[in-house]
Amino acid sequence: MAMHISSGLEYSGPVGRIRGTYELPVGYVDVLATIFLCVCYADSSLLGIVSGERYVWFAVDIAALLTVLARLSRFHDCLIANPWLTAWPVLAMVSALWSLTPAVSFYHGLQLLMTIVAGYVFQLYFGRSRLLRILFCALVAAQILSVLSELVLHRSAMDGGNAWFGIYTHKNVLGSMMALSALCAACLFMDGWKRPITGASFIGSLVILYLSHSTTAQVATFVGLSPLIVFAIWQRGTLFTGFVIGLTIALGSVALVYVVVHSDAISQQFLSDVGKDRTLSGRTLLWQFAADQFWREPWFGIGYKAYWESSSTPFSYLQFVIGQKLWFFHNNFYDVAVAFGAVGLIFFGLGLAACFKRACVSALNGRSYSDALPLSFCFYLAVSINLENALFQNHSFSQFLLAALIPVTVKQIRSGVDRSLDYNYPSST
């Protein structure tokens, strides 16, 4: 057995974190999972395939279903242990009872269920450390392919603004993928895993993120990295942590007073710097349409996806006014409110709260920075769900990762830490 002699001088903070090795055997399943995570949101038209992502997700849904049938007891535990997250697709399918488009609501609700089920299966099959490595490899491949597509196909010329699309259909999609890539690379780098590769990937993610001109993704990246910075400070010990917290509170108080006094000038300057106007690229107009529809059916809404499929809604007029072919309100809360009313907002809020609680427990009880990734992901989502439509969507990459990264149960968190101590780390005497 490999032994490690501790010097007693390597103090790692109040929670006593230790680094993971992540050296796990690679099999063909890992390769298939990496390919899926890389191409599930890619623009298949680059290969001359129309709606190719549907076939990719269909294959994953079938694989997840077969895995569930082989391990019904463990999957049953997942569903019971995550009642509020599991309730989202159930509510979507049940909304067919009052939906303006019953068939559409039930079908898309079933797809939402399979997206969450696939996330559960990935978590149960691979585990946290292995899944993190697979996700990192997939996003590195996405970086390389995106650079090649821009150099060869010059896709940035498509919108006239020189914003990079990469291998995806929109600059915001590329931005969100690079934001997740930065979070994964930062966790692995701070854990000491292959630092030349993870460090280069982190820098590459930020460069491509800048070239995508996706302001939402850029802000979400900064917010998502903040928990890792806090944990880095926490590892230095209680005295240093207390000093930093006190300094932050003092400077934050001064900054808050300044922002309150000069709020209008600051907001206008910020929007100008990021290339936005006061409508946030038309989002506020979208939100006005959503608010008008919500107050027509404030309790149960009009059904999942019904606003965008029914002829009884002002969907066509909205697209004419905005001048774009949109299929969501660029705000998860408005989308949920229109589809399910106040009932949906309650279910959505409870699901987010449950996931955030488990992410916090994972970070506090964890032994490495990778255990803080779910919390960083929650911070990333806090920005994304207010300006995009990352969750409560069938075949959404963020929805899939929410089910895959957030620990199933508190018991699983603790047992996962115990297993990491037994298998992933050298013993100490």
Tab-separated table of N, CA and C in Angstrom, residues 264-373:
chain	number	residue	atom	x	y	z
A	264	ASP	N	-27.845	55.798	-11.238
A	264	ASP	CA	-28.264	56.020	-12.625
A	264	ASP	C	-27.067	56.128	-13.565
A	265	ALA	N	-26.070	56.899	-13.167
A	265	ALA	CA	-24.886	57.071	-14.018
A	265	ALA	C	-24.122	55.767	-14.168
A	266	ILE	N	-24.037	55.002	-13.074
A	266	ILE	CA	-23.298	53.736	-13.118
A	266	ILE	C	-23.999	52.737	-14.030
A	267	SER	N	-25.315	52.614	-13.898
A	267	SER	CA	-26.051	51.653	-14.731
A	267	SER	C	-25.962	52.012	-16.199
A	268	GLN	N	-26.066	53.308	-16.511
A	268	GLN	CA	-25.973	53.730	-17.901
A	268	GLN	C	-24.585	53.469	-18.468
A	269	GLN	N	-23.543	53.755	-17.680
A	269	GLN	CA	-22.183	53.529	-18.135
A	269	GLN	C	-21.903	52.046	-18.309
A	270	PHE	N	-22.414	51.221	-17.374
A	270	PHE	CA	-22.196	49.774	-17.474
A	270	PHE	C	-22.842	49.206	-18.724
A	271	LEU	N	-24.083	49.588	-18.986
A	271	LEU	CA	-24.767	49.096	-20.174
A	271	LEU	C	-24.055	49.542	-21.444
A	272	SER	N	-23.528	50.759	-21.425
A	272	SER	CA	-22.786	51.251	-22.583
A	272	SER	C	-21.498	50.465	-22.792
A	273	ASP	N	-20.819	50.131	-21.682
A	273	ASP	CA	-19.553	49.404	-21.781
A	273	ASP	C	-19.735	47.994	-22.317
A	274	VAL	N	-20.840	47.342	-21.978
A	274	VAL	CA	-21.059	45.960	-22.411
A	274	VAL	C	-21.860	45.890	-23.705
A	275	GLY	N	-22.125	47.039	-24.316
A	275	GLY	CA	-22.810	47.041	-25.599
A	275	GLY	C	-24.293	46.753	-25.508
A	276	LYS	N	-24.917	47.132	-24.371
A	276	LYS	CA	-26.345	46.908	-24.189
A	276	LYS	C	-27.058	48.242	-24.055
A	277	ASP	N	-28.393	48.199	-24.242
A	277	ASP	CA	-29.209	49.372	-23.986
A	277	ASP	C	-30.070	49.108	-22.758
A	278	ARG	N	-30.943	50.038	-22.437
A	278	ARG	CA	-31.762	49.895	-21.232
A	278	ARG	C	-32.814	48.804	-21.366
A	279	THR	N	-33.053	48.327	-22.577
A	279	THR	CA	-33.986	47.210	-22.761
A	279	THR	C	-33.289	45.855	-22.677
A	280	LEU	N	-31.959	45.860	-22.432
A	280	LEU	CA	-31.176	44.614	-22.370
A	280	LEU	C	-31.394	43.785	-23.627
A	281	SER	N	-31.152	44.418	-24.776
A	281	SER	CA	-31.324	43.777	-26.096
A	281	SER	C	-32.749	43.268	-26.303
A	282	GLY	N	-33.716	44.058	-25.870
A	282	GLY	CA	-35.113	43.720	-26.086
A	282	GLY	C	-35.726	42.825	-25.032
A	283	ARG	N	-34.956	42.446	-24.013
A	283	ARG	CA	-35.487	41.536	-22.993
A	283	ARG	C	-36.629	42.153	-22.186
A	284	THR	N	-36.504	43.430	-21.848
A	284	THR	CA	-37.553	44.048	-21.040
A	284	THR	C	-38.891	44.077	-21.778
A	285	LEU	N	-38.853	44.196	-23.099
A	285	LEU	CA	-40.085	44.143	-23.889
A	285	LEU	C	-40.673	42.742	-23.861
A	286	LEU	N	-39.807	41.734	-23.947
A	286	LEU	CA	-40.264	40.349	-23.812
A	286	LEU	C	-40.929	40.111	-22.461
A	287	TRP	N	-40.317	40.651	-21.423
A	287	TRP	CA	-40.848	40.446	-20.078
A	287	TRP	C	-42.205	41.126	-19.908
A	288	GLN	N	-42.422	42.219	-20.633
A	288	GLN	CA	-43.725	42.873	-20.580
A	288	GLN	C	-44.805	41.992	-21.211
A	289	PHE	N	-44.474	41.346	-22.343
A	289	PHE	CA	-45.398	40.391	-22.949
A	289	PHE	C	-45.710	39.266	-21.976
A	290	ALA	N	-44.666	38.753	-21.310
A	290	ALA	CA	-44.858	37.638	-20.372
A	290	ALA	C	-45.716	38.053	-19.189
A	291	ALA	N	-45.494	39.257	-18.650
A	291	ALA	CA	-46.280	39.722	-17.512
A	291	ALA	C	-47.752	39.877	-17.888
A	292	ASP	N	-48.018	40.397	-19.085
A	292	ASP	CA	-49.408	40.543	-19.541
A	292	ASP	C	-50.094	39.191	-19.632
A	293	GLN	N	-49.376	38.183	-20.147
A	293	GLN	CA	-49.963	36.846	-20.267
A	293	GLN	C	-50.154	36.207	-18.894
A	294	PHE	N	-49.222	36.429	-17.989
A	294	PHE	CA	-49.332	35.836	-16.651
A	294	PHE	C	-50.594	36.310	-15.938
A	295	TRP	N	-50.905	37.599	-16.010
A	295	TRP	CA	-52.063	38.115	-15.291
A	295	TRP	C	-53.384	37.679	-15.923
A	296	ARG	N	-53.331	37.131	-17.127
A	296	ARG	CA	-54.555	36.559	-17.707
A	296	ARG	C	-54.880	35.207	-17.068
A	297	GLU	N	-53.845	34.421	-16.747
A	297	GLU	CA	-54.022	33.109	-16.098
A	297	GLU	C	-53.012	33.013	-14.956
A	298	PRO	N	-53.276	33.707	-13.830
A	298	PRO	CA	-52.242	33.841	-12.796
A	298	PRO	C	-52.027	32.614	-11.925
A	299	TRP	N	-52.949	31.663	-11.897
A	299	TRP	CA	-52.823	30.561	-10.945
A	299	TRP	C	-52.171	29.320	-11.550
A	300	PHE	N	-52.652	28.870	-12.701
A	300	PHE	CA	-52.132	27.633	-13.287
A	300	PHE	C	-51.529	27.823	-14.673
A	301	GLY	N	-51.575	29.030	-15.208
A	301	GLY	CA	-50.962	29.276	-16.499
A	301	GLY	C	-51.731	28.656	-17.645
A	302	ILE	N	-51.052	28.549	-18.783
A	302	ILE	CA	-51.713	28.045	-19.990
A	302	ILE	C	-51.086	26.746	-20.488
A	303	GLY	N	-50.171	26.155	-19.708
A	303	GLY	CA	-49.586	24.878	-20.103
A	303	GLY	C	-48.158	25.010	-20.596
A	304	TYR	N	-47.423	23.942	-20.430
A	304	TYR	CA	-46.005	23.914	-20.797
A	304	TYR	C	-45.837	24.079	-22.301
A	305	LYS	N	-45.068	25.073	-22.720
A	305	LYS	CA	-44.762	25.390	-24.122
A	305	LYS	C	-45.974	25.880	-24.911
A	306	ALA	N	-47.112	26.040	-24.258
A	306	ALA	CA	-48.326	26.376	-24.995
A	306	ALA	C	-48.266	27.775	-25.595
A	307	TYR	N	-47.610	28.717	-24.925
A	307	TYR	CA	-47.566	30.084	-25.428
A	307	TYR	C	-46.930	30.144	-26.811
A	308	TRP	N	-45.959	29.272	-27.053
A	308	TRP	CA	-45.190	29.325	-28.288
A	308	TRP	C	-45.767	28.424	-29.380
A	309	GLU	N	-46.812	27.673	-29.052
A	309	GLU	CA	-47.380	26.734	-30.023
A	309	GLU	C	-48.850	26.988	-30.332
A	310	SER	N	-49.533	27.742	-29.479
A	310	SER	CA	-50.965	27.947	-29.653
A	310	SER	C	-51.238	29.184	-30.514
A	311	SER	N	-52.298	29.114	-31.289
A	311	SER	CA	-52.722	30.262	-32.100
A	311	SER	C	-53.540	31.256	-31.276
A	312	SER	N	-53.834	30.901	-30.021
A	312	SER	CA	-54.631	31.775	-29.157
A	312	SER	C	-53.784	32.787	-28.404
A	313	THR	N	-52.486	32.724	-28.543
A	313	THR	CA	-51.582	33.654	-27.850
A	313	THR	C	-50.983	34.638	-28.853
A	314	PRO	N	-50.503	35.789	-28.362
A	314	PRO	CA	-49.898	36.784	-29.269
A	314	PRO	C	-48.456	36.441	-29.647
A	315	PHE	N	-48.198	35.168	-29.856
A	315	PHE	CA	-46.847	34.724	-30.160
A	315	PHE	C	-46.332	35.329	-31.460
A	316	SER	N	-47.151	35.310	-32.506
A	316	SER	CA	-46.719	35.844	-33.803
A	316	SER	C	-46.476	37.349	-33.723
A	317	TYR	N	-47.337	38.035	-32.993
A	317	TYR	CA	-47.159	39.479	-32.841
A	317	TYR	C	-45.887	39.776	-32.068
A	318	LEU	N	-45.573	38.975	-31.058
A	318	LEU	CA	-44.339	39.154	-30.277
A	318	LEU	C	-43.117	39.023	-31.188
A	319	GLN	N	-43.102	37.994	-32.019
A	319	GLN	CA	-41.975	37.816	-32.919
A	319	GLN	C	-41.855	38.975	-33.907
A	320	PHE	N	-42.993	39.503	-34.342
A	320	PHE	CA	-42.968	40.639	-35.266
A	320	PHE	C	-42.400	41.881	-34.588
A	321	VAL	N	-42.806	42.135	-33.343
A	321	VAL	CA	-42.337	43.321	-32.624
A	321	VAL	C	-40.850	43.200	-32.301
A	322	ILE	N	-40.431	42.029	-31.831
A	322	ILE	CA	-39.034	41.826	-31.459
A	322	ILE	C	-38.143	41.718	-32.685
A	323	GLY	N	-38.697	41.171	-33.770
A	323	GLY	CA	-37.906	40.994	-34.979
A	323	GLY	C	-37.014	39.782	-34.947
A	324	GLN	N	-37.335	38.811	-34.065
A	324	GLN	CA	-36.549	37.586	-33.957
A	324	GLN	C	-37.497	36.400	-33.772
A	325	LYS	N	-37.023	35.230	-34.173
A	325	LYS	CA	-37.777	34.006	-33.953
A	325	LYS	C	-37.399	33.422	-32.593
A	326	LEU	N	-38.088	33.881	-31.561
A	326	LEU	CA	-37.805	33.464	-30.192
A	326	LEU	C	-38.774	32.384	-29.751
A	327	TRP	N	-38.271	31.542	-28.801
A	327	TRP	CA	-39.104	30.465	-28.276
A	327	TRP	C	-39.095	30.456	-26.746
A	328	PHE	N	-38.624	31.552	-26.159
A	328	PHE	CA	-38.658	31.689	-24.707
A	328	PHE	C	-38.497	33.164	-24.358
A	329	PHE	N	-38.730	33.506	-23.092
A	329	PHE	CA	-38.777	34.902	-22.666
A	329	PHE	C	-37.446	35.426	-22.128
A	330	HIS	N	-36.384	34.682	-22.281
A	330	HIS	CA	-35.079	35.092	-21.754
A	330	HIS	C	-35.138	35.352	-20.251
A	331	ASN	N	-35.977	34.615	-19.558
A	331	ASN	CA	-36.074	34.679	-18.103
A	331	ASN	C	-36.870	33.464	-17.642
A	332	ASN	N	-36.227	32.608	-16.856
A	332	ASN	CA	-36.879	31.376	-16.437
A	332	ASN	C	-38.131	31.626	-15.603
A	333	PHE	N	-38.118	32.653	-14.769
A	333	PHE	CA	-39.258	32.914	-13.900
A	333	PHE	C	-40.478	33.325	-14.717
A	334	TYR	N	-40.269	34.149	-15.735
A	334	TYR	CA	-41.386	34.527	-16.592
A	334	TYR	C	-41.890	33.329	-17.401
A	335	ASP	N	-40.988	32.508	-17.902
A	335	ASP	CA	-41.417	31.329	-18.655
A	335	ASP	C	-42.256	30.398	-17.799
A	336	VAL	N	-41.799	30.162	-16.574
A	336	VAL	CA	-42.539	29.289	-15.660
A	336	VAL	C	-43.873	29.919	-15.281
A	337	ALA	N	-43.890	31.234	-15.038
A	337	ALA	CA	-45.116	31.916	-14.650
A	337	ALA	C	-46.169	31.836	-15.747
A	338	VAL	N	-45.751	32.009	-16.992
A	338	VAL	CA	-46.704	31.940	-18.102
A	338	VAL	C	-47.214	30.511	-18.289
A	339	ALA	N	-46.331	29.535	-18.152
A	339	ALA	CA	-46.721	28.146	-18.397
A	339	ALA	C	-47.548	27.553	-17.260
A	340	PHE	N	-47.193	27.891	-16.001
A	340	PHE	CA	-47.814	27.211	-14.848
A	340	PHE	C	-48.378	28.159	-13.801
A	341	GLY	N	-48.272	29.462	-13.997
A	341	GLY	CA	-48.819	30.402	-13.044
A	341	GLY	C	-48.071	30.397	-11.719
A	342	ALA	N	-48.767	30.843	-10.677
A	342	ALA	CA	-48.161	30.924	-9.347
A	342	ALA	C	-47.763	29.546	-8.828
A	343	VAL	N	-48.531	28.532	-9.180
A	343	VAL	CA	-48.198	27.161	-8.752
A	343	VAL	C	-46.832	26.760	-9.302
A	344	GLY	N	-46.565	27.073	-10.561
A	344	GLY	CA	-45.287	26.729	-11.154
A	344	GLY	C	-44.135	27.471	-10.506
A	345	LEU	N	-44.353	28.744	-10.157
A	345	LEU	CA	-43.294	29.504	-9.494
A	345	LEU	C	-42.946	28.901	-8.139
A	346	ILE	N	-43.935	28.394	-7.426
A	346	ILE	CA	-43.672	27.739	-6.139
A	346	ILE	C	-42.839	26.477	-6.344
A	347	PHE	N	-43.222	25.642	-7.294
A	347	PHE	CA	-42.468	24.423	-7.574
A	347	PHE	C	-41.053	24.752	-8.040
A	348	PHE	N	-40.926	25.756	-8.887
A	348	PHE	CA	-39.620	26.151	-9.400
A	348	PHE	C	-38.717	26.651	-8.268
A	349	GLY	N	-39.277	27.500	-7.406
A	349	GLY	CA	-38.504	28.031	-6.294
A	349	GLY	C	-38.073	26.954	-5.313
A	350	LEU	N	-38.961	26.018	-5.007
A	350	LEU	CA	-38.616	24.935	-4.084
A	350	LEU	C	-37.536	24.029	-4.673
A	351	GLY	N	-37.611	23.786	-5.982
A	351	GLY	CA	-36.586	22.968	-6.628
A	351	GLY	C	-35.222	23.634	-6.585
A	352	LEU	N	-35.185	24.933	-6.863
A	352	LEU	CA	-33.923	25.663	-6.800
A	352	LEU	C	-33.367	25.689	-5.380
A	353	ALA	N	-34.244	25.892	-4.396
A	353	ALA	CA	-33.796	25.943	-3.000
A	353	ALA	C	-33.220	24.597	-2.556
A	354	ALA	N	-33.868	23.503	-2.958
A	354	ALA	CA	-33.383	22.170	-2.583
A	354	ALA	C	-32.014	21.894	-3.199
A	355	CYS	N	-31.847	22.266	-4.463
A	355	CYS	CA	-30.562	22.039	-5.124
A	355	CYS	C	-29.472	22.905	-4.496
A	356	PHE	N	-29.790	24.153	-4.180
A	356	PHE	CA	-28.803	25.039	-3.570
A	356	PHE	C	-28.385	24.534	-2.190
A	357	LYS	N	-29.328	24.028	-1.428
A	357	LYS	CA	-29.013	23.501	-0.102
A	357	LYS	C	-28.046	22.329	-0.200
A	358	ARG	N	-28.282	21.423	-1.125
A	358	ARG	CA	-27.413	20.254	-1.263
A	358	ARG	C	-26.047	20.642	-1.813
A	359	ALA	N	-26.011	21.657	-2.658
A	359	ALA	CA	-24.720	22.134	-3.147
A	359	ALA	C	-23.900	22.729	-2.009
A	360	CYS	N	-24.559	23.449	-1.107
A	360	CYS	CA	-23.860	24.022	0.052
A	360	CYS	C	-23.332	22.913	0.962
A	361	VAL	N	-24.145	21.887	1.204
A	361	VAL	CA	-23.710	20.777	2.060
A	361	VAL	C	-22.533	20.047	1.429
A	362	SER	N	-22.582	19.874	0.105
A	362	SER	CA	-21.482	19.211	-0.596
A	362	SER	C	-20.193	19.998	-0.448
A	363	ALA	N	-20.276	21.327	-0.567
A	363	ALA	CA	-19.080	22.157	-0.467
A	363	ALA	C	-18.524	22.168	0.949
A	364	LEU	N	-19.387	22.259	1.935
A	364	LEU	CA	-18.938	22.345	3.324
A	364	LEU	C	-18.379	21.021	3.833
A	365	ASN	N	-18.927	19.914	3.342
A	365	ASN	CA	-18.455	18.597	3.785
A	365	ASN	C	-17.393	18.014	2.870
A	366	GLY	N	-17.080	18.700	1.763
A	366	GLY	CA	-16.166	18.141	0.773
A	366	GLY	C	-14.715	18.242	1.183
A	367	ARG	N	-13.891	17.572	0.420
A	367	ARG	CA	-12.455	17.532	0.674
A	367	ARG	C	-11.629	18.202	-0.421
A	368	SER	N	-12.243	18.627	-1.469
A	368	SER	CA	-11.500	19.222	-2.578
A	368	SER	C	-12.361	20.282	-3.244
A	369	TYR	N	-11.753	21.031	-4.149
A	369	TYR	CA	-12.474	22.086	-4.847
A	369	TYR	C	-13.559	21.527	-5.761
A	370	SER	N	-13.389	20.310	-6.217
A	370	SER	CA	-14.416	19.720	-7.066
A	370	SER	C	-15.737	19.573	-6.321
A	371	ASP	N	-15.670	19.433	-4.995
A	371	ASP	CA	-16.894	19.354	-4.204
A	371	ASP	C	-17.610	20.697	-4.146
A	372	ALA	N	-16.910	21.775	-4.478
A	372	ALA	CA	-17.526	23.102	-4.527
A	372	ALA	C	-18.092	23.424	-5.909
A	373	LEU	N	-17.860	22.556	-6.905
A	373	LEU	CA	-18.367	22.822	-8.253
A	373	LEU	C	-19.892	22.944	-8.294
